[in-house]
């Protein structure tokens, strides 16, 4: 007889385990406030232009794309502003505006604009600097914070590493400059994400050079070189190119939300069940995971996602935690079927 486990006590144990573990996908917060310069003695026309400029920056944070907002939204910019303040700054005045980000996000989707997924992985920034010496730049270094601030303008959630002894033994400037993505990927796992941006900054006469690579699961997704008058210019150029690689996997268009059945085999015990449930929830675009049933070593989950079945399949296929499997008995069965790879999870 095949045993079906009771779900109520089991779910409680799973939730406790999930709460104690670091997740990969997480809710990404978009900064809703923008400050733009205002021309001296600007009239209504000048203030309207400033509002439209601020709208463009918020749209870029929501989409990762510097393209202008659709006319239907740009023409109603005031509908999305929840607060405004005028303040004096060195050299003139500035207008600070706060936007209703959820409402703007939904309006963009209705207009067919691809927006960032609400739940997606953070990117760890590994910044190496050569400026009279070679070192790694941490959260207290303006060159690392320039990379962090540029990421914010593209709507990318990021983490700066601790750069303690563990990090410094795992990654060096030479690893970043040499393009050793495997070492960067291994060090990144410590921070509960698979994504990293590694940038080697090199001071030159009158500016900076930057060699960068975007890493996922220890493999290079994209790489390149750029230069600028200062680190901020290099950071913006790097993120513009890196974001172009991230958008296909981590943005969503209108009509892609769905509820997907995922059948998982190879679930042997509570620890494996908790790990599989957590890994599903960590997948980009997944909003919620509900356990529907268990029979033997097979679990069935109902996954609420911002993406469709094909994109969830692609996300699972990219991970070493999942192996595509055939439905039991080889018959047609709704949803996706995977085998849980306990070795890939480290459990």
mmCIF file of C-alpha atoms in Angstrom:
data_model
loop_
_atom_site.group_PDB
_atom_site.id
_atom_site.type_symbol
_atom_site.label_atom_id
_atom_site.label_comp_id
_atom_site.label_asym_id
_atom_site.label_seq_id
_atom_site.Cartn_x
_atom_site.Cartn_y
_atom_site.Cartn_z
ATOM 1 C CA UNK A 1 0.000 0.000 0.000
ATOM 2 C CA UNK A 2 1.322 3.452 -0.925
ATOM 3 C CA UNK A 3 1.247 5.790 2.021
ATOM 4 C CA UNK A 4 -0.106 9.344 1.775
ATOM 5 C CA UNK A 5 1.334 11.685 4.419
ATOM 6 C CA UNK A 6 -0.940 13.943 6.473
ATOM 7 C CA UNK A 7 -0.548 17.496 5.164
ATOM 8 C CA UNK A 8 -1.450 19.732 8.128
ATOM 9 C CA UNK A 9 1.421 18.876 10.520
ATOM 10 C CA UNK A 10 3.751 18.413 7.576
ATOM 11 C CA UNK A 11 3.116 21.914 6.247
ATOM 12 C CA UNK A 12 3.938 23.399 9.633
ATOM 13 C CA UNK A 13 7.302 21.661 9.676
ATOM 14 C CA UNK A 14 8.026 22.777 6.106
ATOM 15 C CA UNK A 15 7.260 26.407 6.891
ATOM 16 C CA UNK A 16 9.597 26.360 9.880
ATOM 17 C CA UNK A 17 12.377 24.900 7.745
ATOM 18 C CA UNK A 18 11.799 27.437 4.992
ATOM 19 C CA UNK A 19 11.889 30.326 7.445
ATOM 20 C CA UNK A 20 15.314 29.250 8.690
ATOM 21 C CA UNK A 21 16.869 29.001 5.240
ATOM 22 C CA UNK A 22 18.199 31.742 3.000
ATOM 23 C CA UNK A 23 16.189 32.036 -0.205
ATOM 24 C CA UNK A 24 17.363 32.846 -3.700
ATOM 25 C CA UNK A 25 14.434 34.766 -5.158
ATOM 26 C CA UNK A 26 13.239 37.584 -2.960
ATOM 27 C CA UNK A 27 10.860 40.496 -3.159
ATOM 28 C CA UNK A 28 12.739 43.280 -4.940
ATOM 29 C CA UNK A 29 11.911 46.778 -3.719
ATOM 30 C CA UNK A 30 11.903 49.600 -6.254
ATOM 31 C CA UNK A 31 12.952 53.001 -4.881
ATOM 32 C CA UNK A 32 9.866 55.154 -5.455
ATOM 33 C CA UNK A 33 11.568 58.542 -4.980
ATOM 34 C CA UNK A 34 13.382 60.523 -7.665
ATOM 35 C CA UNK A 35 15.115 63.899 -7.415
ATOM 36 C CA UNK A 36 15.671 65.911 -10.593
ATOM 37 C CA UNK A 37 17.226 69.364 -11.090
ATOM 38 C CA UNK A 38 14.894 72.248 -11.777
ATOM 39 C CA UNK A 39 15.912 75.183 -13.920
ATOM 40 C CA UNK A 40 16.108 78.511 -12.114
ATOM 41 C CA UNK A 41 12.757 80.316 -12.089
ATOM 42 C CA UNK A 42 11.184 77.429 -13.960
ATOM 43 C CA UNK A 43 7.541 77.981 -14.746
ATOM 44 C CA UNK A 44 4.820 75.375 -15.158
ATOM 45 C CA UNK A 45 6.447 74.097 -18.340
ATOM 46 C CA UNK A 46 9.775 73.555 -16.596
ATOM 47 C CA UNK A 47 8.165 71.699 -13.714
ATOM 48 C CA UNK A 48 6.195 69.502 -16.093
ATOM 49 C CA UNK A 49 9.407 68.631 -17.937
ATOM 50 C CA UNK A 50 11.019 67.743 -14.603
ATOM 51 C CA UNK A 51 8.068 65.494 -13.720
ATOM 52 C CA UNK A 52 8.362 63.697 -17.049
ATOM 53 C CA UNK A 53 12.108 63.266 -16.532
ATOM 54 C CA UNK A 54 11.452 61.750 -13.102
ATOM 55 C CA UNK A 55 8.819 59.449 -14.591
ATOM 56 C CA UNK A 56 11.373 58.192 -17.097
ATOM 57 C CA UNK A 57 13.760 57.274 -14.301
ATOM 58 C CA UNK A 58 11.069 55.380 -12.386
ATOM 59 C CA UNK A 59 10.043 53.526 -15.545
ATOM 60 C CA UNK A 60 13.678 52.520 -16.047
ATOM 61 C CA UNK A 61 13.770 51.156 -12.487
ATOM 62 C CA UNK A 62 10.617 49.136 -13.144
ATOM 63 C CA UNK A 63 11.704 47.762 -16.514
ATOM 64 C CA UNK A 64 15.499 47.926 -16.722
ATOM 65 C CA UNK A 65 14.968 49.713 -20.031
ATOM 66 C CA UNK A 66 15.834 53.352 -20.695
ATOM 67 C CA UNK A 67 13.064 53.663 -23.311
ATOM 68 C CA UNK A 68 10.477 56.412 -22.821
ATOM 69 C CA UNK A 69 7.225 55.681 -21.016
ATOM 70 C CA UNK A 70 4.246 54.974 -23.305
ATOM 71 C CA UNK A 71 2.363 58.122 -24.277
ATOM 72 C CA UNK A 72 -0.755 56.940 -22.432
ATOM 73 C CA UNK A 73 1.250 56.971 -19.182
ATOM 74 C CA UNK A 74 3.498 59.973 -19.866
ATOM 75 C CA UNK A 75 0.411 62.077 -20.561
ATOM 76 C CA UNK A 76 -0.957 61.276 -17.085
ATOM 77 C CA UNK A 77 2.237 61.541 -15.052
ATOM 78 C CA UNK A 78 0.509 63.463 -12.249
ATOM 79 C CA UNK A 79 -1.799 60.478 -11.634
ATOM 80 C CA UNK A 80 1.189 58.461 -10.396
ATOM 81 C CA UNK A 81 2.797 61.089 -8.143
ATOM 82 C CA UNK A 82 1.953 60.694 -4.451
ATOM 83 C CA UNK A 83 4.222 63.394 -2.985
ATOM 84 C CA UNK A 84 6.417 66.249 -4.187
ATOM 85 C CA UNK A 85 8.856 68.657 -2.572
ATOM 86 C CA UNK A 86 10.958 71.545 -3.819
ATOM 87 C CA UNK A 87 14.333 72.088 -2.210
ATOM 88 C CA UNK A 88 17.414 74.199 -2.690
ATOM 89 C CA UNK A 89 20.678 72.583 -3.710
ATOM 90 C CA UNK A 90 24.103 73.838 -4.644
ATOM 91 C CA UNK A 91 23.711 75.420 -8.040
ATOM 92 C CA UNK A 92 19.927 75.710 -8.001
ATOM 93 C CA UNK A 93 16.731 73.945 -7.050
ATOM 94 C CA UNK A 94 15.650 70.317 -7.253
ATOM 95 C CA UNK A 95 12.263 68.645 -7.386
ATOM 96 C CA UNK A 96 11.802 65.452 -5.355
ATOM 97 C CA UNK A 97 8.883 63.259 -6.412
ATOM 98 C CA UNK A 98 7.500 60.045 -4.942
ATOM 99 C CA UNK A 99 5.587 57.717 -7.262
ATOM 100 C CA UNK A 100 2.907 55.073 -6.766
ATOM 101 C CA UNK A 101 5.114 52.235 -7.969
ATOM 102 C CA UNK A 102 2.518 49.385 -7.824
ATOM 103 C CA UNK A 103 -0.016 51.393 -9.848
ATOM 104 C CA UNK A 104 2.610 52.428 -12.387
ATOM 105 C CA UNK A 105 3.839 48.849 -12.686
ATOM 106 C CA UNK A 106 0.348 47.567 -13.488
ATOM 107 C CA UNK A 107 -0.243 50.381 -15.989
ATOM 108 C CA UNK A 108 2.981 49.504 -17.790
ATOM 109 C CA UNK A 109 1.953 45.849 -17.976
ATOM 110 C CA UNK A 110 -1.441 46.795 -19.398
ATOM 111 C CA UNK A 111 0.395 48.794 -22.066
ATOM 112 C CA UNK A 112 2.379 45.680 -22.998
ATOM 113 C CA UNK A 113 5.646 46.866 -21.423
ATOM 114 C CA UNK A 114 7.818 44.175 -19.855
ATOM 115 C CA UNK A 115 8.486 44.904 -16.170
ATOM 116 C CA UNK A 116 10.775 43.286 -13.632
ATOM 117 C CA UNK A 117 9.397 40.280 -11.784
ATOM 118 C CA UNK A 118 8.413 41.138 -8.227
ATOM 119 C CA UNK A 119 10.340 38.100 -6.948
ATOM 120 C CA UNK A 120 13.801 37.663 -8.410
ATOM 121 C CA UNK A 121 17.367 36.953 -7.277
ATOM 122 C CA UNK A 122 19.677 39.632 -5.993
ATOM 123 C CA UNK A 123 23.007 40.176 -7.738
ATOM 124 C CA UNK A 124 26.183 40.168 -5.647
ATOM 125 C CA UNK A 125 28.629 42.883 -6.742
ATOM 126 C CA UNK A 126 32.300 41.885 -6.630
ATOM 127 C CA UNK A 127 34.319 45.036 -7.311
ATOM 128 C CA UNK A 128 38.079 44.853 -7.772
ATOM 129 C CA UNK A 129 40.112 48.061 -7.962
ATOM 130 C CA UNK A 130 43.578 48.731 -9.364
ATOM 131 C CA UNK A 131 44.652 52.221 -8.338
ATOM 132 C CA UNK A 132 48.213 52.207 -7.067
ATOM 133 C CA UNK A 133 47.537 48.708 -5.742
ATOM 134 C CA UNK A 134 45.035 45.887 -6.203
ATOM 135 C CA UNK A 135 42.179 45.295 -3.787
ATOM 136 C CA UNK A 136 38.502 44.462 -3.415
ATOM 137 C CA UNK A 137 36.067 47.323 -2.755
ATOM 138 C CA UNK A 138 33.405 46.901 -0.071
ATOM 139 C CA UNK A 139 30.362 48.784 1.149
ATOM 140 C CA UNK A 140 32.464 51.631 2.565
ATOM 141 C CA UNK A 141 34.256 52.248 -0.745
ATOM 142 C CA UNK A 142 32.709 54.877 -3.073
ATOM 143 C CA UNK A 143 33.674 52.816 -6.125
ATOM 144 C CA UNK A 144 31.589 49.873 -4.927
ATOM 145 C CA UNK A 145 28.715 52.136 -3.917
ATOM 146 C CA UNK A 146 28.776 53.708 -7.398
ATOM 147 C CA UNK A 147 28.076 50.243 -8.823
ATOM 148 C CA UNK A 148 25.321 49.727 -6.251
ATOM 149 C CA UNK A 149 23.697 53.091 -7.023
ATOM 150 C CA UNK A 150 23.762 52.436 -10.770
ATOM 151 C CA UNK A 151 22.029 49.099 -10.166
ATOM 152 C CA UNK A 152 19.261 50.913 -8.287
ATOM 153 C CA UNK A 153 18.633 53.132 -11.314
ATOM 154 C CA UNK A 154 18.071 49.981 -13.401
ATOM 155 C CA UNK A 155 15.853 48.362 -10.763
ATOM 156 C CA UNK A 156 18.300 45.549 -9.979
ATOM 157 C CA UNK A 157 18.399 44.277 -6.364
ATOM 158 C CA UNK A 158 22.026 43.908 -5.301
ATOM 159 C CA UNK A 159 24.178 42.840 -2.371
ATOM 160 C CA UNK A 160 27.674 44.018 -1.495
ATOM 161 C CA UNK A 161 29.798 41.234 0.025
ATOM 162 C CA UNK A 162 31.142 41.407 3.561
ATOM 163 C CA UNK A 163 34.723 41.071 2.312
ATOM 164 C CA UNK A 164 35.719 39.275 5.490
ATOM 165 C CA UNK A 165 38.441 36.640 5.573
ATOM 166 C CA UNK A 166 36.154 34.057 3.942
ATOM 167 C CA UNK A 167 35.437 36.325 0.975
ATOM 168 C CA UNK A 168 39.034 37.454 0.565
ATOM 169 C CA UNK A 169 40.220 33.861 0.474
ATOM 170 C CA UNK A 170 37.557 32.978 -2.104
ATOM 171 C CA UNK A 171 37.912 35.885 -4.577
ATOM 172 C CA UNK A 172 40.787 38.193 -5.487
ATOM 173 C CA UNK A 173 41.236 41.091 -7.869
ATOM 174 C CA UNK A 174 43.119 38.726 -10.173
ATOM 175 C CA UNK A 175 40.127 36.350 -10.272
ATOM 176 C CA UNK A 176 37.849 39.179 -11.383
ATOM 177 C CA UNK A 177 40.260 40.680 -13.905
ATOM 178 C CA UNK A 178 41.106 37.223 -15.246
ATOM 179 C CA UNK A 179 37.465 36.255 -15.779
ATOM 180 C CA UNK A 180 37.487 33.259 -13.416
ATOM 181 C CA UNK A 181 33.706 32.932 -13.196
ATOM 182 C CA UNK A 182 33.828 29.623 -11.329
ATOM 183 C CA UNK A 183 35.567 31.175 -8.330
ATOM 184 C CA UNK A 184 33.185 34.130 -8.361
ATOM 185 C CA UNK A 185 30.179 31.804 -8.568
ATOM 186 C CA UNK A 186 31.387 29.656 -5.684
ATOM 187 C CA UNK A 187 31.919 32.706 -3.456
ATOM 188 C CA UNK A 188 28.502 34.087 -4.415
ATOM 189 C CA UNK A 189 26.633 31.028 -3.099
ATOM 190 C CA UNK A 190 27.374 32.211 0.422
ATOM 191 C CA UNK A 191 24.919 35.061 -0.121
ATOM 192 C CA UNK A 192 21.960 32.881 -1.103
ATOM 193 C CA UNK A 193 21.880 33.785 -4.784
ATOM 194 C CA UNK A 194 23.238 32.441 -8.054
ATOM 195 C CA UNK A 195 23.859 35.807 -9.738
ATOM 196 C CA UNK A 196 26.941 38.008 -9.530
ATOM 197 C CA UNK A 197 28.417 40.984 -11.345
ATOM 198 C CA UNK A 198 32.211 41.087 -11.122
ATOM 199 C CA UNK A 199 33.906 44.313 -12.213
ATOM 200 C CA UNK A 200 37.642 45.032 -12.371
ATOM 201 C CA UNK A 201 38.131 48.809 -12.232
ATOM 202 C CA UNK A 202 41.459 50.235 -13.355
ATOM 203 C CA UNK A 203 42.441 53.876 -12.926
ATOM 204 C CA UNK A 204 43.902 55.563 -15.997
ATOM 205 C CA UNK A 205 44.913 59.086 -16.896
ATOM 206 C CA UNK A 206 41.716 61.136 -16.900
ATOM 207 C CA UNK A 207 39.313 58.329 -16.107
ATOM 208 C CA UNK A 208 38.634 54.654 -15.464
ATOM 209 C CA UNK A 209 38.505 51.381 -17.389
ATOM 210 C CA UNK A 210 36.195 48.555 -16.400
ATOM 211 C CA UNK A 211 36.299 44.858 -17.333
ATOM 212 C CA UNK A 212 33.156 43.039 -16.210
ATOM 213 C CA UNK A 213 31.397 39.695 -16.291
ATOM 214 C CA UNK A 214 27.861 38.697 -15.358
ATOM 215 C CA UNK A 215 27.895 35.281 -13.675
ATOM 216 C CA UNK A 216 25.082 32.812 -12.983
ATOM 217 C CA UNK A 217 25.742 29.507 -11.234
ATOM 218 C CA UNK A 218 29.457 29.912 -11.860
ATOM 219 C CA UNK A 219 29.134 30.401 -15.631
ATOM 220 C CA UNK A 220 29.621 33.644 -17.544
ATOM 221 C CA UNK A 221 26.392 34.977 -19.051
ATOM 222 C CA UNK A 222 28.020 38.046 -20.584
ATOM 223 C CA UNK A 223 31.230 40.032 -20.323
ATOM 224 C CA UNK A 224 32.838 43.113 -21.763
ATOM 225 C CA UNK A 225 34.982 46.191 -21.313
ATOM 226 C CA UNK A 226 34.083 49.844 -21.028
ATOM 227 C CA UNK A 227 35.591 53.149 -19.937
ATOM 228 C CA UNK A 228 34.447 56.503 -18.609
ATOM 229 C CA UNK A 229 35.500 59.786 -17.089
ATOM 230 C CA UNK A 230 34.632 58.487 -13.618
ATOM 231 C CA UNK A 231 33.512 55.291 -11.905
ATOM 232 C CA UNK A 232 29.848 56.368 -12.033
ATOM 233 C CA UNK A 233 29.986 56.524 -15.838
ATOM 234 C CA UNK A 234 31.641 53.104 -16.003
ATOM 235 C CA UNK A 235 29.056 51.671 -13.597
ATOM 236 C CA UNK A 236 26.140 52.956 -15.674
ATOM 237 C CA UNK A 237 27.608 51.529 -18.887
ATOM 238 C CA UNK A 238 28.276 48.151 -17.253
ATOM 239 C CA UNK A 239 24.767 47.826 -15.849
ATOM 240 C CA UNK A 240 23.142 48.912 -19.119
ATOM 241 C CA UNK A 241 24.784 45.932 -20.825
ATOM 242 C CA UNK A 242 24.338 43.485 -17.949
ATOM 243 C CA UNK A 243 20.642 44.313 -17.610
ATOM 244 C CA UNK A 244 20.119 43.544 -21.297
ATOM 245 C CA UNK A 245 21.161 39.964 -20.449
ATOM 246 C CA UNK A 246 18.945 39.754 -17.349
ATOM 247 C CA UNK A 247 15.718 41.143 -18.799
ATOM 248 C CA UNK A 248 14.694 38.117 -20.918
ATOM 249 C CA UNK A 249 14.688 35.852 -17.837
ATOM 250 C CA UNK A 250 13.542 38.266 -15.134
ATOM 251 C CA UNK A 251 10.878 40.483 -16.722
ATOM 252 C CA UNK A 252 7.243 39.720 -17.403
ATOM 253 C CA UNK A 253 4.569 41.019 -19.757
ATOM 254 C CA UNK A 254 0.818 41.260 -19.357
ATOM 255 C CA UNK A 255 -1.072 37.971 -19.362
ATOM 256 C CA UNK A 256 1.787 35.701 -18.249
ATOM 257 C CA UNK A 257 0.580 35.066 -14.672
ATOM 258 C CA UNK A 258 -0.559 31.509 -14.028
ATOM 259 C CA UNK A 259 -1.105 28.668 -11.571
ATOM 260 C CA UNK A 260 1.076 25.692 -12.476
ATOM 261 C CA UNK A 261 1.053 22.133 -11.192
ATOM 262 C CA UNK A 262 4.544 20.796 -10.500
ATOM 263 C CA UNK A 263 5.003 17.078 -9.816
ATOM 264 C CA UNK A 264 8.228 16.242 -7.978
ATOM 265 C CA UNK A 265 9.631 12.730 -7.574
ATOM 266 C CA UNK A 266 12.579 11.627 -5.464
ATOM 267 C CA UNK A 267 11.222 13.338 -2.344
ATOM 268 C CA UNK A 268 12.431 10.960 0.352
ATOM 269 C CA UNK A 269 11.577 12.376 3.755
ATOM 270 C CA UNK A 270 10.714 15.685 5.354
ATOM 271 C CA UNK A 271 14.090 17.314 4.757
ATOM 272 C CA UNK A 272 13.917 16.654 1.009
ATOM 273 C CA UNK A 273 10.308 17.827 0.889
ATOM 274 C CA UNK A 274 11.153 21.094 2.658
ATOM 275 C CA UNK A 275 14.177 21.656 0.407
ATOM 276 C CA UNK A 276 12.187 21.009 -2.781
ATOM 277 C CA UNK A 277 9.375 23.331 -1.675
ATOM 278 C CA UNK A 278 11.887 26.035 -0.815
ATOM 279 C CA UNK A 279 13.726 25.651 -4.132
ATOM 280 C CA UNK A 280 10.478 26.019 -6.072
ATOM 281 C CA UNK A 281 9.705 29.192 -4.144
ATOM 282 C CA UNK A 282 13.201 30.483 -4.906
ATOM 283 C CA UNK A 283 12.663 30.237 -8.672
ATOM 284 C CA UNK A 284 12.381 33.582 -10.456
ATOM 285 C CA UNK A 285 8.794 34.653 -10.995
ATOM 286 C CA UNK A 286 7.297 32.338 -8.367
ATOM 287 C CA UNK A 287 4.998 34.150 -5.957
ATOM 288 C CA UNK A 288 3.722 31.276 -3.800
ATOM 289 C CA UNK A 289 4.013 27.495 -3.486
ATOM 290 C CA UNK A 290 1.340 25.265 -1.965
ATOM 291 C CA UNK A 291 1.758 21.557 -1.263
ATOM 292 C CA UNK A 292 -1.243 19.731 -2.757
ATOM 293 C CA UNK A 293 -0.433 16.127 -1.931
ATOM 294 C CA UNK A 294 2.175 13.440 -1.279
ATOM 295 C CA UNK A 295 2.223 9.798 -2.258
ATOM 296 C CA UNK A 296 5.334 7.733 -1.638
ATOM 297 C CA UNK A 297 8.344 9.709 -2.876
ATOM 298 C CA UNK A 298 6.186 11.930 -5.092
ATOM 299 C CA UNK A 299 4.908 15.390 -4.115
ATOM 300 C CA UNK A 300 2.523 17.645 -6.009
ATOM 301 C CA UNK A 301 2.786 21.423 -5.670
ATOM 302 C CA UNK A 302 0.554 24.237 -6.869
ATOM 303 C CA UNK A 303 2.802 27.109 -7.932
ATOM 304 C CA UNK A 304 1.473 30.658 -8.287
ATOM 305 C CA UNK A 305 3.752 32.454 -10.733
ATOM 306 C CA UNK A 306 4.048 35.703 -12.633
ATOM 307 C CA UNK A 307 5.351 33.686 -15.580
ATOM 308 C CA UNK A 308 3.849 30.951 -17.722
ATOM 309 C CA UNK A 309 4.618 27.242 -17.693
ATOM 310 C CA UNK A 310 7.294 27.464 -20.395
ATOM 311 C CA UNK A 311 9.297 30.081 -18.507
ATOM 312 C CA UNK A 312 9.029 28.199 -15.219
ATOM 313 C CA UNK A 313 10.262 25.085 -17.027
ATOM 314 C CA UNK A 314 13.208 27.064 -18.398
ATOM 315 C CA UNK A 315 14.052 28.351 -14.910
ATOM 316 C CA UNK A 316 14.001 24.840 -13.429
ATOM 317 C CA UNK A 317 16.035 23.463 -16.330
ATOM 318 C CA UNK A 318 18.781 26.005 -15.604
ATOM 319 C CA UNK A 319 19.188 24.715 -12.054
ATOM 320 C CA UNK A 320 21.191 21.658 -11.013
ATOM 321 C CA UNK A 321 18.514 20.973 -8.382
ATOM 322 C CA UNK A 322 16.007 19.614 -10.894
ATOM 323 C CA UNK A 323 16.080 16.842 -13.510
ATOM 324 C CA UNK A 324 13.211 16.633 -16.038
ATOM 325 C CA UNK A 325 11.206 13.441 -15.553
ATOM 326 C CA UNK A 326 8.319 11.638 -17.215
ATOM 327 C CA UNK A 327 4.927 11.492 -15.481
ATOM 328 C CA UNK A 328 4.226 8.262 -13.594
ATOM 329 C CA UNK A 329 3.153 5.516 -15.941
ATOM 330 C CA UNK A 330 4.145 7.555 -18.990
ATOM 331 C CA UNK A 331 0.616 8.911 -19.376
ATOM 332 C CA UNK A 332 -0.412 12.491 -19.997
ATOM 333 C CA UNK A 333 -0.440 14.555 -16.811
ATOM 334 C CA UNK A 334 -1.030 18.259 -16.404
ATOM 335 C CA UNK A 335 1.829 20.488 -15.372
ATOM 336 C CA UNK A 336 5.552 19.897 -15.064
ATOM 337 C CA UNK A 337 7.297 16.803 -13.728
ATOM 338 C CA UNK A 338 10.806 16.866 -12.251
ATOM 339 C CA UNK A 339 13.002 14.687 -10.114
ATOM 340 C CA UNK A 340 14.493 16.358 -7.054
ATOM 341 C CA UNK A 341 18.282 16.275 -7.030
ATOM 342 C CA UNK A 342 19.234 16.038 -3.350
ATOM 343 C CA UNK A 343 22.930 16.019 -4.223
ATOM 344 C CA UNK A 344 22.570 19.290 -6.132
ATOM 345 C CA UNK A 345 20.927 20.862 -3.078
ATOM 346 C CA UNK A 346 23.727 19.829 -0.799
ATOM 347 C CA UNK A 347 21.220 17.846 1.268
#
